[in-house]
Amino acid sequence: MTRLPLHEGWTLRCTGGDAPTTISTAVVPAQVPGSVHTDLLSAGLIEDPYLGENEAALTWVHRADWVYETTFEAEPIAPGERAALAFEGLDTVATITLNGAIVGRTENMHRSYRFDVTGLLEEENTLVVSFSSALTRAEEIAQEVGPRPHSYDHPFNAVRKMACSFGWDWGPDLQTAGIWKPVHLERWHEARLAQVRPLVTVGADGTGRVEVVADLEVAGAEDPGRRVRAELTAPDGGPIATGEVAVTGGRAVVVLEAGDVDLWWPHGYGPQSRYDLQVTLADGDRERDSWSRKVGFRDVAVRADPDEAGTSFVIEVNGVPVFIKGANWIPDDHLLTRVTPERYARRVEQSVAANINLLRVWGGGIYEQDAFYDACDAAGVLVWQDFLLACAAYAEDEPLRGEFEAEARDNVARLMPHPSLVLWCGGNENLWFSVDQDWDARLEGGTWGYGYYHDLFAQVVAEVDPTRAYVEGSPASPGFAPWEKHPNDPDHGLKHEWAVWNQVDYSHYRDEAPRFVSEFGFQGPPTWATLTRALAPQDLHKESAAFLLHQKAPDGNGKLDRGMAPHLGIPEDFTDWHWAAQLNQAHAVRYALTHYRSHWPHTAGAIVWQINDCWPVTSWAAIDGDERPKPLWYAMQAAYAPRLLTIAPRETGLVVAVVNDSDDTWDDTLHLCRESLDGVGQATEDTPVHAPARSVTLVQIPARLATPADATGEALVATLGEERTVHLFAELKDVALDPDALTASATRVGDGYDVHITASSLALDVTVLADRLAPDARTDRALDTLRAGESVTVHVTTEHPLETGLLTAAPVLRSSNDLHGVATD
């Protein structure tokens, strides 16, 4: 088979809606893959929607219609040859015509399409893809099937388009349109590989097996000489196994017994060995089609078992229970086609550097491009993939049901080769909402999606890829219907913790130890360089219209202030407020993570909302929309470290939790010291500790160390080997931290600067906000704790010359200490 990319020579024009005259009369060059917004930006016809208040000026796009058009040459169709237009993704409601004839219509951006054009192909061809408003179509379908409850303003649940394209509490409402994935003209004779599904398994004896299921599209009669061959090659290039079988009834199943194989492991547990799998279709000596991917051998199981505490939720890889140190993933740019393979790789690298071992692809986004899963495969990052339903009731009527099944089958098959993909999930928060919003009563028996979560998706995964686990939703109490056990019960399966942030202080994270927390988080603004790129200087205050447009959460600023007040106080100056809000976000998530990790194996995982942003915004992300790590990222890196100490109250009093998430035992002497802020010891004790591999060991703290003589002037320090934690006996705002505890100097080095910082008394969260001086500046560490007399060197990487004096003073050099005196309750 031959594939001719059709990505050149496209134009774009607006054909309906209330577009400005400069746009409604224009014909502009179009990039394919691409979108209307990116093309209009390139043509200079719209302002960047990510800056200032520009998003609000583009609401007319919601009702606009568009036409993409190109021409291409093609050789005449040969006898017995077939031709098809293959679209990997169209966003969303489209009509495709070739040489004036309609060849297909689409209403789903989450699936691929093929249209036979054998009888329409000419030497000179005109291809037109017309897009109509997805919002208008969603409203029409909602009327056809009956309205269903949904979050936010638009009926995104009535059309198969990225839900967050219609706006979310962290994302813009832009409602894109366009040919967002590649398009090809495919030509073939006799037969082609329509779909290849590699079922990769590992036996109890450690031997690998690949069952290659190849389904063909055949033109004409079956050829007895038609055969499918599969070959597996080792990571070092050596052949492992080959097999060849005849095609029968349009299908061939080739089984490859691989013998002893090198397993694929999540990072931190072992190597990420991958094998090359090559599949070819031939008639005699003539090759008709081929397919190749990398695969990995690993066995994955999800244990959702009843026990004395409720129902567990444990992910096992190769028989080893894994504490999931996760983060939720959203589309990395609202304008999807700007996310390149290199950008995916950078984000996965940042995740690994933060000690994350799982990314959950959230159900309001997209099934990501293969480059995302490739990067996770190579890095050893597990992937939890939601089916794309979020925060809404979804009708189980046509035309929606057929689209759900088609996209599910399409994407389950597409993603099968990736060893990183370990779990399919029915959707996001829909089971929970069905109970709390009483959908059964509100809809008077109308469907809301239960059949998708408990029947359709489970059936598709079982039929297409039985090597993957499936759970009906997040949150969910596995094994129970929503009306039998609340889907967000902390004792059963998966929990989303959103009372913190929305209703109560982050100290309430310690009120319970859920079995697995698949969503929780706290907001903070983006880095200063990102914020100042998006907002004009006059808009740099939290009540400006532009700032509020980039703060999508209801009462978001109010929740930020109420969240800061008990811990840091609320600074009046915006520069201080920005730092305090970022710091409080880091503290809140660190507080939750250390708590959850200390309860392993009862609590078997935590997935922070969220790792990334899709534009410059105040949000829950650890990496902002311009790819810069926020203080939260450094807090996650520390809280997800393989070895961790944390001090927390338990029934018996204050304890040190020694968390050892490594394959080696941790044997050392735990040194405890209650000391004044200037470093003078008040009480000490040494205790030998034996912490087995992949375990948590609790060490009781004696009362004489756990009880301060001066709660605002003392701290408890626990040290075990190279790990250390500091426990305060009062809230930060009440502790007598010295705001002038730091002295610093900076020196020029090869690729940037070294900032040498020394503390005269206890200094917390010592950070160099170097991006305030240069947009490319990055630091190798942040949120350091320094005891009296201790020093740290922070390395700043930048290509820009900086004034060393600016690196050693506020607002660049910051700590929790310097909020004293500038914040109020």
PDB file of C-alpha atoms in Angstrom, residues 604-800:
ATOM      1  CA  ALA A 604      -1.871   2.611  47.277  1.00  0.00           C
ATOM      2  CA  GLY A 605      -1.576   5.709  45.143  1.00  0.00           C
ATOM      3  CA  ALA A 606      -1.954   9.450  44.755  1.00  0.00           C
ATOM      4  CA  ILE A 607      -2.495  11.322  41.480  1.00  0.00           C
ATOM      5  CA  VAL A 608      -2.094  15.079  41.825  1.00  0.00           C
ATOM      6  CA  TRP A 609      -4.332  17.372  39.845  1.00  0.00           C
ATOM      7  CA  GLN A 610      -2.452  18.367  37.650  1.00  0.00           C
ATOM      8  CA  ILE A 611       0.999  18.206  36.063  1.00  0.00           C
ATOM      9  CA  ASN A 612       0.561  20.636  33.147  1.00  0.00           C
ATOM     10  CA  ASP A 613      -1.351  23.603  31.779  1.00  0.00           C
ATOM     11  CA  CYS A 614      -2.704  24.353  28.305  1.00  0.00           C
ATOM     12  CA  TRP A 615      -2.241  28.160  28.445  1.00  0.00           C
ATOM     13  CA  PRO A 616      -1.010  30.811  30.920  1.00  0.00           C
ATOM     14  CA  VAL A 617      -3.451  30.592  33.832  1.00  0.00           C
ATOM     15  CA  THR A 618      -3.819  30.395  37.590  1.00  0.00           C
ATOM     16  CA  SER A 619      -4.436  26.706  38.089  1.00  0.00           C
ATOM     17  CA  TRP A 620      -3.617  23.503  39.905  1.00  0.00           C
ATOM     18  CA  ALA A 621      -0.687  22.703  37.570  1.00  0.00           C
ATOM     19  CA  ALA A 622       2.893  22.047  38.649  1.00  0.00           C
ATOM     20  CA  ILE A 623       4.246  23.146  35.227  1.00  0.00           C
ATOM     21  CA  ASP A 624       2.679  26.253  33.789  1.00  0.00           C
ATOM     22  CA  GLY A 625       1.484  26.906  30.259  1.00  0.00           C
ATOM     23  CA  ASP A 626       4.892  28.213  29.159  1.00  0.00           C
ATOM     24  CA  GLU A 627       6.546  24.973  30.372  1.00  0.00           C
ATOM     25  CA  ARG A 628       8.061  26.498  33.521  1.00  0.00           C
ATOM     26  CA  PRO A 629       8.045  24.530  36.787  1.00  0.00           C
ATOM     27  CA  LYS A 630       6.185  26.247  39.615  1.00  0.00           C
ATOM     28  CA  PRO A 631       7.248  25.804  43.255  1.00  0.00           C
ATOM     29  CA  LEU A 632       4.687  22.985  43.377  1.00  0.00           C
ATOM     30  CA  TRP A 633       6.847  20.956  40.979  1.00  0.00           C
ATOM     31  CA  TYR A 634       9.757  21.040  43.430  1.00  0.00           C
ATOM     32  CA  ALA A 635       7.440  20.100  46.281  1.00  0.00           C
ATOM     33  CA  MET A 636       6.213  17.092  44.320  1.00  0.00           C
ATOM     34  CA  GLN A 637       9.780  16.108  43.471  1.00  0.00           C
ATOM     35  CA  ALA A 638      10.623  16.010  47.180  1.00  0.00           C
ATOM     36  CA  ALA A 639       7.374  14.402  48.326  1.00  0.00           C
ATOM     37  CA  TYR A 640       7.629  11.694  45.626  1.00  0.00           C
ATOM     38  CA  ALA A 641      11.307  10.935  46.305  1.00  0.00           C
ATOM     39  CA  PRO A 642      12.162   7.229  46.609  1.00  0.00           C
ATOM     40  CA  ARG A 643      13.059   7.773  50.265  1.00  0.00           C
ATOM     41  CA  LEU A 644      11.068  10.149  52.420  1.00  0.00           C
ATOM     42  CA  LEU A 645      10.741  11.164  56.052  1.00  0.00           C
ATOM     43  CA  THR A 646       7.590  12.814  57.307  1.00  0.00           C
ATOM     44  CA  ILE A 647       6.391  13.673  60.797  1.00  0.00           C
ATOM     45  CA  ALA A 648       2.693  13.368  61.492  1.00  0.00           C
ATOM     46  CA  PRO A 649       0.256  12.712  64.337  1.00  0.00           C
ATOM     47  CA  ARG A 650      -1.136   9.205  64.769  1.00  0.00           C
ATOM     48  CA  GLU A 651      -3.285   7.599  67.459  1.00  0.00           C
ATOM     49  CA  THR A 652      -0.217   7.078  69.654  1.00  0.00           C
ATOM     50  CA  GLY A 653       1.071  10.620  69.237  1.00  0.00           C
ATOM     51  CA  LEU A 654       3.656  12.144  66.938  1.00  0.00           C
ATOM     52  CA  VAL A 655       5.544   9.666  64.719  1.00  0.00           C
ATOM     53  CA  VAL A 656       8.197   9.689  62.016  1.00  0.00           C
ATOM     54  CA  ALA A 657       7.066   7.795  58.927  1.00  0.00           C
ATOM     55  CA  VAL A 658      10.085   6.287  57.170  1.00  0.00           C
ATOM     56  CA  VAL A 659       8.963   5.732  53.568  1.00  0.00           C
ATOM     57  CA  ASN A 660      11.254   3.446  51.571  1.00  0.00           C
ATOM     58  CA  ASP A 661      10.075   3.079  47.980  1.00  0.00           C
ATOM     59  CA  SER A 662      13.216   1.334  46.743  1.00  0.00           C
ATOM     60  CA  ASP A 663      14.420  -2.232  46.259  1.00  0.00           C
ATOM     61  CA  ASP A 664      16.989  -1.926  49.053  1.00  0.00           C
ATOM     62  CA  THR A 665      16.451  -1.998  52.779  1.00  0.00           C
ATOM     63  CA  TRP A 666      17.070   1.265  54.610  1.00  0.00           C
ATOM     64  CA  ASP A 667      19.128   0.637  57.727  1.00  0.00           C
ATOM     65  CA  ASP A 668      20.460   3.634  59.600  1.00  0.00           C
ATOM     66  CA  THR A 669      20.179   5.647  62.796  1.00  0.00           C
ATOM     67  CA  LEU A 670      17.310   8.116  63.072  1.00  0.00           C
ATOM     68  CA  HIS A 671      18.500  11.291  64.773  1.00  0.00           C
ATOM     69  CA  LEU A 672      15.781  13.405  66.390  1.00  0.00           C
ATOM     70  CA  CYS A 673      16.466  16.896  67.689  1.00  0.00           C
ATOM     71  CA  ARG A 674      14.090  19.467  69.125  1.00  0.00           C
ATOM     72  CA  GLU A 675      15.919  22.742  68.738  1.00  0.00           C
ATOM     73  CA  SER A 676      15.408  26.477  68.861  1.00  0.00           C
ATOM     74  CA  LEU A 677      15.279  28.378  65.583  1.00  0.00           C
ATOM     75  CA  ASP A 678      18.871  29.525  66.082  1.00  0.00           C
ATOM     76  CA  GLY A 679      20.000  25.892  66.164  1.00  0.00           C
ATOM     77  CA  VAL A 680      20.448  25.331  69.898  1.00  0.00           C
ATOM     78  CA  GLY A 681      19.451  21.787  70.792  1.00  0.00           C
ATOM     79  CA  GLN A 682      16.773  21.315  73.459  1.00  0.00           C
ATOM     80  CA  ALA A 683      16.388  17.512  73.383  1.00  0.00           C
ATOM     81  CA  THR A 684      17.819  14.741  71.219  1.00  0.00           C
ATOM     82  CA  GLU A 685      17.470  11.001  70.697  1.00  0.00           C
ATOM     83  CA  ASP A 686      19.007   8.428  68.345  1.00  0.00           C
ATOM     84  CA  THR A 687      17.026   5.366  67.272  1.00  0.00           C
ATOM     85  CA  PRO A 688      18.149   2.522  64.969  1.00  0.00           C
ATOM     86  CA  VAL A 689      15.768   2.041  62.041  1.00  0.00           C
ATOM     87  CA  HIS A 690      15.266  -0.964  59.771  1.00  0.00           C
ATOM     88  CA  ALA A 691      12.948  -0.088  56.859  1.00  0.00           C
ATOM     89  CA  PRO A 692      12.368  -2.996  54.438  1.00  0.00           C
ATOM     90  CA  ALA A 693      12.158  -2.407  50.695  1.00  0.00           C
ATOM     91  CA  ARG A 694       8.897  -0.897  49.408  1.00  0.00           C
ATOM     92  CA  SER A 695       7.606  -0.290  52.925  1.00  0.00           C
ATOM     93  CA  VAL A 696       6.632   2.327  55.481  1.00  0.00           C
ATOM     94  CA  THR A 697       8.060   2.095  58.999  1.00  0.00           C
ATOM     95  CA  LEU A 698       6.612   4.202  61.828  1.00  0.00           C
ATOM     96  CA  VAL A 699       8.880   5.395  64.645  1.00  0.00           C
ATOM     97  CA  GLN A 700       7.286   6.808  67.772  1.00  0.00           C
ATOM     98  CA  ILE A 701       8.633  10.203  68.867  1.00  0.00           C
ATOM     99  CA  PRO A 702       9.160  10.471  72.630  1.00  0.00           C
ATOM    100  CA  ALA A 703       7.028  13.046  74.410  1.00  0.00           C
ATOM    101  CA  ARG A 704      10.072  15.082  75.483  1.00  0.00           C
ATOM    102  CA  LEU A 705      10.840  15.721  71.799  1.00  0.00           C
ATOM    103  CA  ALA A 706       7.233  15.996  70.644  1.00  0.00           C
ATOM    104  CA  THR A 707       6.331  18.642  73.248  1.00  0.00           C
ATOM    105  CA  PRO A 708       7.970  22.051  72.742  1.00  0.00           C
ATOM    106  CA  ALA A 709       8.846  24.482  75.460  1.00  0.00           C
ATOM    107  CA  ASP A 710       8.150  27.308  72.980  1.00  0.00           C
ATOM    108  CA  ALA A 711       5.832  26.334  70.123  1.00  0.00           C
ATOM    109  CA  THR A 712       6.654  29.444  68.089  1.00  0.00           C
ATOM    110  CA  GLY A 713      10.399  29.340  68.667  1.00  0.00           C
ATOM    111  CA  GLU A 714      11.304  25.674  68.211  1.00  0.00           C
ATOM    112  CA  ALA A 715      11.310  22.984  65.526  1.00  0.00           C
ATOM    113  CA  LEU A 716      11.703  19.218  65.514  1.00  0.00           C
ATOM    114  CA  VAL A 717      14.316  17.896  63.069  1.00  0.00           C
ATOM    115  CA  ALA A 718      14.440  14.228  62.005  1.00  0.00           C
ATOM    116  CA  THR A 719      17.468  12.967  60.053  1.00  0.00           C
ATOM    117  CA  LEU A 720      18.022   9.497  58.629  1.00  0.00           C
ATOM    118  CA  GLY A 721      21.069   9.154  56.435  1.00  0.00           C
ATOM    119  CA  GLU A 722      20.804  11.834  53.746  1.00  0.00           C
ATOM    120  CA  GLU A 723      17.088  12.451  54.315  1.00  0.00           C
ATOM    121  CA  ARG A 724      15.707  15.057  56.665  1.00  0.00           C
ATOM    122  CA  THR A 725      12.419  16.641  57.594  1.00  0.00           C
ATOM    123  CA  VAL A 726      11.567  19.597  59.825  1.00  0.00           C
ATOM    124  CA  HIS A 727       8.357  19.753  61.824  1.00  0.00           C
ATOM    125  CA  LEU A 728       6.941  23.008  63.182  1.00  0.00           C
ATOM    126  CA  PHE A 729       4.825  23.186  66.323  1.00  0.00           C
ATOM    127  CA  ALA A 730       2.790  26.170  65.086  1.00  0.00           C
ATOM    128  CA  GLU A 731       1.563  27.603  61.807  1.00  0.00           C
ATOM    129  CA  LEU A 732       4.204  29.286  59.671  1.00  0.00           C
ATOM    130  CA  LYS A 733       2.704  32.735  60.134  1.00  0.00           C
ATOM    131  CA  ASP A 734       2.968  32.296  63.922  1.00  0.00           C
ATOM    132  CA  VAL A 735       6.502  30.845  64.060  1.00  0.00           C
ATOM    133  CA  ALA A 736       9.134  33.458  64.951  1.00  0.00           C
ATOM    134  CA  LEU A 737      11.100  33.035  61.728  1.00  0.00           C
ATOM    135  CA  ASP A 738      13.663  35.723  61.072  1.00  0.00           C
ATOM    136  CA  PRO A 739      12.770  37.595  57.857  1.00  0.00           C
ATOM    137  CA  ASP A 740      16.449  38.559  57.487  1.00  0.00           C
ATOM    138  CA  ALA A 741      17.907  35.084  58.090  1.00  0.00           C
ATOM    139  CA  LEU A 742      19.547  34.774  54.656  1.00  0.00           C
ATOM    140  CA  THR A 743      22.758  36.149  53.256  1.00  0.00           C
ATOM    141  CA  ALA A 744      23.698  35.391  49.664  1.00  0.00           C
ATOM    142  CA  SER A 745      26.213  35.969  46.904  1.00  0.00           C
ATOM    143  CA  ALA A 746      26.166  35.086  43.221  1.00  0.00           C
ATOM    144  CA  THR A 747      28.964  34.183  40.833  1.00  0.00           C
ATOM    145  CA  ARG A 748      29.060  33.724  37.073  1.00  0.00           C
ATOM    146  CA  VAL A 749      29.693  30.157  35.896  1.00  0.00           C
ATOM    147  CA  GLY A 750      29.786  28.516  32.455  1.00  0.00           C
ATOM    148  CA  ASP A 751      26.079  28.228  31.641  1.00  0.00           C
ATOM    149  CA  GLY A 752      24.655  30.655  34.175  1.00  0.00           C
ATOM    150  CA  TYR A 753      25.135  31.568  37.814  1.00  0.00           C
ATOM    151  CA  ASP A 754      25.667  29.935  41.192  1.00  0.00           C
ATOM    152  CA  VAL A 755      23.793  31.579  44.050  1.00  0.00           C
ATOM    153  CA  HIS A 756      25.379  30.760  47.438  1.00  0.00           C
ATOM    154  CA  ILE A 757      22.906  31.163  50.313  1.00  0.00           C
ATOM    155  CA  THR A 758      23.561  30.879  54.067  1.00  0.00           C
ATOM    156  CA  ALA A 759      21.057  30.966  56.925  1.00  0.00           C
ATOM    157  CA  SER A 760      21.742  32.511  60.336  1.00  0.00           C
ATOM    158  CA  SER A 761      18.654  30.821  61.776  1.00  0.00           C
ATOM    159  CA  LEU A 762      16.011  28.422  60.496  1.00  0.00           C
ATOM    160  CA  ALA A 763      14.971  29.397  56.957  1.00  0.00           C
ATOM    161  CA  LEU A 764      12.174  27.583  55.132  1.00  0.00           C
ATOM    162  CA  ASP A 765      11.389  27.201  51.426  1.00  0.00           C
ATOM    163  CA  VAL A 766      14.498  29.026  50.221  1.00  0.00           C
ATOM    164  CA  THR A 767      13.953  29.640  46.506  1.00  0.00           C
ATOM    165  CA  VAL A 768      15.537  31.665  43.707  1.00  0.00           C
ATOM    166  CA  LEU A 769      12.808  32.913  41.346  1.00  0.00           C
ATOM    167  CA  ALA A 770      15.262  33.458  38.503  1.00  0.00           C
ATOM    168  CA  ASP A 771      12.582  33.711  35.803  1.00  0.00           C
ATOM    169  CA  ARG A 772      11.811  37.176  37.193  1.00  0.00           C
ATOM    170  CA  LEU A 773      15.140  38.280  35.656  1.00  0.00           C
ATOM    171  CA  ALA A 774      15.202  36.294  32.397  1.00  0.00           C
ATOM    172  CA  PRO A 775      12.450  34.261  30.736  1.00  0.00           C
ATOM    173  CA  ASP A 776      14.786  31.327  30.020  1.00  0.00           C
ATOM    174  CA  ALA A 777      16.248  31.155  33.530  1.00  0.00           C
ATOM    175  CA  ARG A 778      15.823  27.831  35.345  1.00  0.00           C
ATOM    176  CA  THR A 779      17.053  26.678  38.753  1.00  0.00           C
ATOM    177  CA  ASP A 780      18.162  23.208  39.769  1.00  0.00           C
ATOM    178  CA  ARG A 781      16.437  23.296  43.154  1.00  0.00           C
ATOM    179  CA  ALA A 782      13.897  25.204  45.230  1.00  0.00           C
ATOM    180  CA  LEU A 783      12.036  25.126  48.566  1.00  0.00           C
ATOM    181  CA  ASP A 784      15.184  24.284  50.525  1.00  0.00           C
ATOM    182  CA  THR A 785      15.169  24.173  54.326  1.00  0.00           C
ATOM    183  CA  LEU A 786      18.288  25.587  55.977  1.00  0.00           C
ATOM    184  CA  ARG A 787      19.045  25.264  59.681  1.00  0.00           C
ATOM    185  CA  ALA A 788      21.133  27.874  61.423  1.00  0.00           C
ATOM    186  CA  GLY A 789      24.624  27.948  59.895  1.00  0.00           C
ATOM    187  CA  GLU A 790      23.723  25.831  56.865  1.00  0.00           C
ATOM    188  CA  SER A 791      24.290  26.824  53.239  1.00  0.00           C
ATOM    189  CA  VAL A 792      23.029  25.810  49.835  1.00  0.00           C
ATOM    190  CA  THR A 793      24.100  26.625  46.275  1.00  0.00           C
ATOM    191  CA  VAL A 794      21.364  27.143  43.722  1.00  0.00           C
ATOM    192  CA  HIS A 795      22.470  26.858  40.111  1.00  0.00           C
ATOM    193  CA  VAL A 796      20.719  29.156  37.631  1.00  0.00           C
ATOM    194  CA  THR A 797      20.890  28.248  33.949  1.00  0.00           C
ATOM    195  CA  THR A 798      20.345  31.092  31.476  1.00  0.00           C
ATOM    196  CA  GLU A 799      21.740  32.499  28.264  1.00  0.00           C
ATOM    197  CA  HIS A 800      21.083  36.056  29.446  1.00  0.00           C
TER     198      HIS A 800
END
